[in-house]
Amino acid sequence: MTESMRDRDRNDPELQPSSRVREAIMVVARAEIRRGRRAPLSTTPLGAIDISEQALTALIRFAASTLPGVHARRCSISTESTKSTGSGTSRPSDAVDVRALRIELRVALAATVKIPPTMVVLRERIGTVVQAQTSITMDQINIVVEDLYDV
């Protein structure tokens, strides 16, 4: 009985949620994602401006992925006082110390890419994009090549 009901739920178009319901569920799910620690960017007369750790790692992955032949994978941020934030041990209320910011980015490269010159360009690109968008200067950018892929 359970199997037939489950099959009917999957296959009956009348029992499927509408695109509007699916979108509403996804909006809630995205809003509930923990944003991680906050990095202060500046203070204005209207209050502090900061960026979430999640937004900062997304910016770093975006900067890396815009380089041809590079696919950004995992990105973690650490400061002198913390070794890594990828483990989930930090509390969301902790602030990221932007004076000693270090990142570790794991990437996959196209098999046709020459690794040493690409790493130089990638470090420069990440530093430039983050500096331009947030005014944060990266203290250290570690890049780990995890995999090669066919083009």
mmCIF file of C-alpha atoms in Angstrom:
data_model
loop_
_atom_site.group_PDB
_atom_site.id
_atom_site.type_symbol
_atom_site.label_atom_id
_atom_site.label_comp_id
_atom_site.label_asym_id
_atom_site.label_seq_id
_atom_site.Cartn_x
_atom_site.Cartn_y
_atom_site.Cartn_z
ATOM 1 C CA MET A 1 0.000 0.000 0.000
ATOM 2 C CA THR A 2 2.770 2.423 0.970
ATOM 3 C CA GLU A 3 4.641 1.724 -2.258
ATOM 4 C CA SER A 4 1.595 2.396 -4.420
ATOM 5 C CA MET A 5 0.867 5.658 -2.568
ATOM 6 C CA ARG A 6 4.481 6.763 -2.934
ATOM 7 C CA ASP A 7 4.401 5.995 -6.679
ATOM 8 C CA ARG A 8 1.135 7.900 -7.048
ATOM 9 C CA ASP A 9 2.623 10.897 -5.189
ATOM 10 C CA ARG A 10 5.592 10.939 -7.563
ATOM 11 C CA ASN A 11 3.672 10.446 -10.802
ATOM 12 C CA ASP A 12 0.302 12.147 -10.357
ATOM 13 C CA PRO A 13 0.617 15.727 -11.711
ATOM 14 C CA GLU A 14 -2.266 16.866 -9.495
ATOM 15 C CA LEU A 15 -0.259 15.940 -6.389
ATOM 16 C CA GLN A 16 2.857 17.849 -7.455
ATOM 17 C CA PRO A 17 3.477 21.260 -5.892
ATOM 18 C CA SER A 18 3.186 24.208 -8.235
ATOM 19 C CA SER A 19 6.258 26.146 -9.285
ATOM 20 C CA ARG A 20 5.046 28.974 -7.051
ATOM 21 C CA VAL A 21 5.037 26.674 -3.980
ATOM 22 C CA ARG A 22 8.459 25.230 -4.866
ATOM 23 C CA GLU A 23 9.870 28.747 -5.241
ATOM 24 C CA ALA A 24 8.407 29.813 -1.885
ATOM 25 C CA ILE A 25 10.000 26.781 -0.220
ATOM 26 C CA MET A 26 13.371 27.580 -1.793
ATOM 27 C CA VAL A 27 13.193 31.226 -0.672
ATOM 28 C CA VAL A 28 12.686 30.083 2.909
ATOM 29 C CA ALA A 29 15.435 27.461 2.623
ATOM 30 C CA ARG A 30 17.912 30.009 1.258
ATOM 31 C CA ALA A 31 17.043 32.511 3.974
ATOM 32 C CA GLU A 32 17.658 29.909 6.665
ATOM 33 C CA ILE A 33 21.228 29.148 5.579
ATOM 34 C CA ARG A 34 23.673 30.171 8.248
ATOM 35 C CA ARG A 35 25.774 32.967 6.908
ATOM 36 C CA GLY A 36 28.741 32.344 9.201
ATOM 37 C CA ARG A 37 30.828 34.971 10.869
ATOM 38 C CA ARG A 38 30.761 38.617 9.844
ATOM 39 C CA ALA A 39 33.727 40.636 8.587
ATOM 40 C CA PRO A 40 33.550 44.372 9.297
ATOM 41 C CA LEU A 41 34.156 46.500 6.203
ATOM 42 C CA SER A 42 33.613 50.049 7.450
ATOM 43 C CA THR A 43 31.613 52.215 9.822
ATOM 44 C CA THR A 44 29.361 55.007 8.619
ATOM 45 C CA PRO A 45 27.194 57.533 10.470
ATOM 46 C CA LEU A 46 24.281 55.162 9.768
ATOM 47 C CA GLY A 47 26.021 52.122 11.258
ATOM 48 C CA ALA A 48 28.512 49.395 10.514
ATOM 49 C CA ILE A 49 28.865 47.752 7.130
ATOM 50 C CA ASP A 50 29.969 44.144 7.169
ATOM 51 C CA ILE A 51 30.015 41.087 4.942
ATOM 52 C CA SER A 52 29.142 37.532 5.878
ATOM 53 C CA GLU A 53 31.756 34.846 5.631
ATOM 54 C CA GLN A 54 29.497 33.017 3.177
ATOM 55 C CA ALA A 55 29.298 36.055 0.884
ATOM 56 C CA LEU A 56 33.069 36.515 1.049
ATOM 57 C CA THR A 57 33.769 32.886 0.114
ATOM 58 C CA ALA A 58 31.230 33.160 -2.722
ATOM 59 C CA LEU A 59 33.062 36.242 -4.005
ATOM 60 C CA ILE A 60 36.386 34.366 -3.886
ATOM 61 C CA ARG A 61 34.946 31.345 -5.727
ATOM 62 C CA PHE A 62 33.412 33.685 -8.332
ATOM 63 C CA ALA A 63 36.755 35.422 -8.878
ATOM 64 C CA ALA A 64 38.458 32.069 -9.356
ATOM 65 C CA SER A 65 35.810 30.623 -11.659
ATOM 66 C CA THR A 66 36.016 33.569 -14.055
ATOM 67 C CA LEU A 67 39.520 32.439 -14.996
ATOM 68 C CA PRO A 68 39.348 30.080 -18.007
ATOM 69 C CA GLY A 69 40.252 26.511 -17.127
ATOM 70 C CA VAL A 70 39.647 26.943 -13.385
ATOM 71 C CA HIS A 71 36.729 25.473 -11.449
ATOM 72 C CA ALA A 72 36.598 26.693 -7.846
ATOM 73 C CA ARG A 73 35.610 24.121 -5.278
ATOM 74 C CA ARG A 74 35.789 24.542 -1.507
ATOM 75 C CA CYS A 75 36.902 27.816 0.023
ATOM 76 C CA SER A 76 37.659 28.367 3.703
ATOM 77 C CA ILE A 77 38.617 31.509 5.559
ATOM 78 C CA SER A 78 40.806 31.709 8.610
ATOM 79 C CA THR A 79 42.552 34.372 10.612
ATOM 80 C CA GLU A 80 45.574 34.280 12.852
ATOM 81 C CA SER A 81 43.386 33.378 15.832
ATOM 82 C CA THR A 82 41.459 30.589 14.022
ATOM 83 C CA LYS A 83 42.940 27.911 11.810
ATOM 84 C CA SER A 84 39.881 27.150 9.680
ATOM 85 C CA THR A 85 36.204 27.931 9.462
ATOM 86 C CA GLY A 86 35.338 24.997 7.239
ATOM 87 C CA SER A 87 34.868 22.696 10.249
ATOM 88 C CA GLY A 88 31.846 24.622 11.501
ATOM 89 C CA THR A 89 33.369 25.137 14.954
ATOM 90 C CA SER A 90 33.134 28.919 14.944
ATOM 91 C CA ARG A 91 30.059 30.666 16.277
ATOM 92 C CA PRO A 92 28.175 32.858 13.766
ATOM 93 C CA SER A 93 28.451 35.844 16.118
ATOM 94 C CA ASP A 94 32.263 35.781 16.010
ATOM 95 C CA ALA A 95 33.784 38.511 13.860
ATOM 96 C CA VAL A 96 36.371 37.790 11.196
ATOM 97 C CA ASP A 97 39.609 39.686 11.781
ATOM 98 C CA VAL A 98 40.151 41.300 8.382
ATOM 99 C CA ARG A 99 43.666 42.469 9.322
ATOM 100 C CA ALA A 100 45.097 38.933 9.046
ATOM 101 C CA LEU A 101 42.777 37.203 6.614
ATOM 102 C CA ARG A 102 43.896 33.941 5.036
ATOM 103 C CA ILE A 103 42.036 31.798 2.578
ATOM 104 C CA GLU A 104 42.431 28.286 1.314
ATOM 105 C CA LEU A 105 40.840 27.621 -2.042
ATOM 106 C CA ARG A 106 40.611 24.188 -3.607
ATOM 107 C CA VAL A 107 40.322 24.106 -7.388
ATOM 108 C CA ALA A 108 40.090 21.749 -10.327
ATOM 109 C CA LEU A 109 41.991 22.741 -13.461
ATOM 110 C CA ALA A 110 41.588 21.914 -17.112
ATOM 111 C CA ALA A 111 44.207 19.416 -18.231
ATOM 112 C CA THR A 112 45.507 21.956 -20.755
ATOM 113 C CA VAL A 113 46.297 24.612 -18.114
ATOM 114 C CA LYS A 114 49.889 25.278 -17.092
ATOM 115 C CA ILE A 115 49.675 25.173 -13.315
ATOM 116 C CA PRO A 116 52.425 27.583 -12.052
ATOM 117 C CA PRO A 117 51.514 30.592 -14.232
ATOM 118 C CA THR A 118 47.795 29.972 -13.686
ATOM 119 C CA MET A 119 48.298 30.009 -9.899
ATOM 120 C CA VAL A 120 50.067 33.383 -10.118
ATOM 121 C CA VAL A 121 47.217 34.870 -12.163
ATOM 122 C CA LEU A 122 44.610 33.262 -9.899
ATOM 123 C CA ARG A 123 46.138 34.706 -6.708
ATOM 124 C CA GLU A 124 46.321 38.155 -8.311
ATOM 125 C CA ARG A 125 42.717 37.931 -9.538
ATOM 126 C CA ILE A 126 41.341 36.849 -6.160
ATOM 127 C CA GLY A 127 43.268 39.584 -4.349
ATOM 128 C CA THR A 128 42.172 42.235 -6.840
ATOM 129 C CA VAL A 129 38.485 41.259 -6.851
ATOM 130 C CA VAL A 130 38.238 41.018 -3.064
ATOM 131 C CA GLN A 131 40.090 44.320 -2.610
ATOM 132 C CA ALA A 132 37.896 46.086 -5.188
ATOM 133 C CA GLN A 133 34.602 44.765 -3.826
ATOM 134 C CA THR A 134 35.258 44.827 -0.075
ATOM 135 C CA SER A 135 38.454 46.844 0.602
ATOM 136 C CA ILE A 136 39.851 43.744 2.342
ATOM 137 C CA THR A 137 43.477 42.914 1.594
ATOM 138 C CA MET A 138 44.199 39.195 1.721
ATOM 139 C CA ASP A 139 47.108 38.320 3.983
ATOM 140 C CA GLN A 140 47.606 34.868 2.469
ATOM 141 C CA ILE A 141 45.995 32.996 -0.426
ATOM 142 C CA ASN A 142 46.657 29.251 -0.434
ATOM 143 C CA ILE A 143 45.484 27.382 -3.509
ATOM 144 C CA VAL A 144 45.299 23.597 -3.635
ATOM 145 C CA VAL A 145 44.895 21.898 -7.012
ATOM 146 C CA GLU A 146 42.684 18.898 -6.231
ATOM 147 C CA ASP A 147 41.893 17.599 -9.664
ATOM 148 C CA LEU A 148 42.383 17.922 -13.394
ATOM 149 C CA TYR A 149 39.487 17.628 -15.801
ATOM 150 C CA ASP A 150 39.205 17.081 -19.548
ATOM 151 C CA VAL A 151 38.085 20.036 -21.597
#
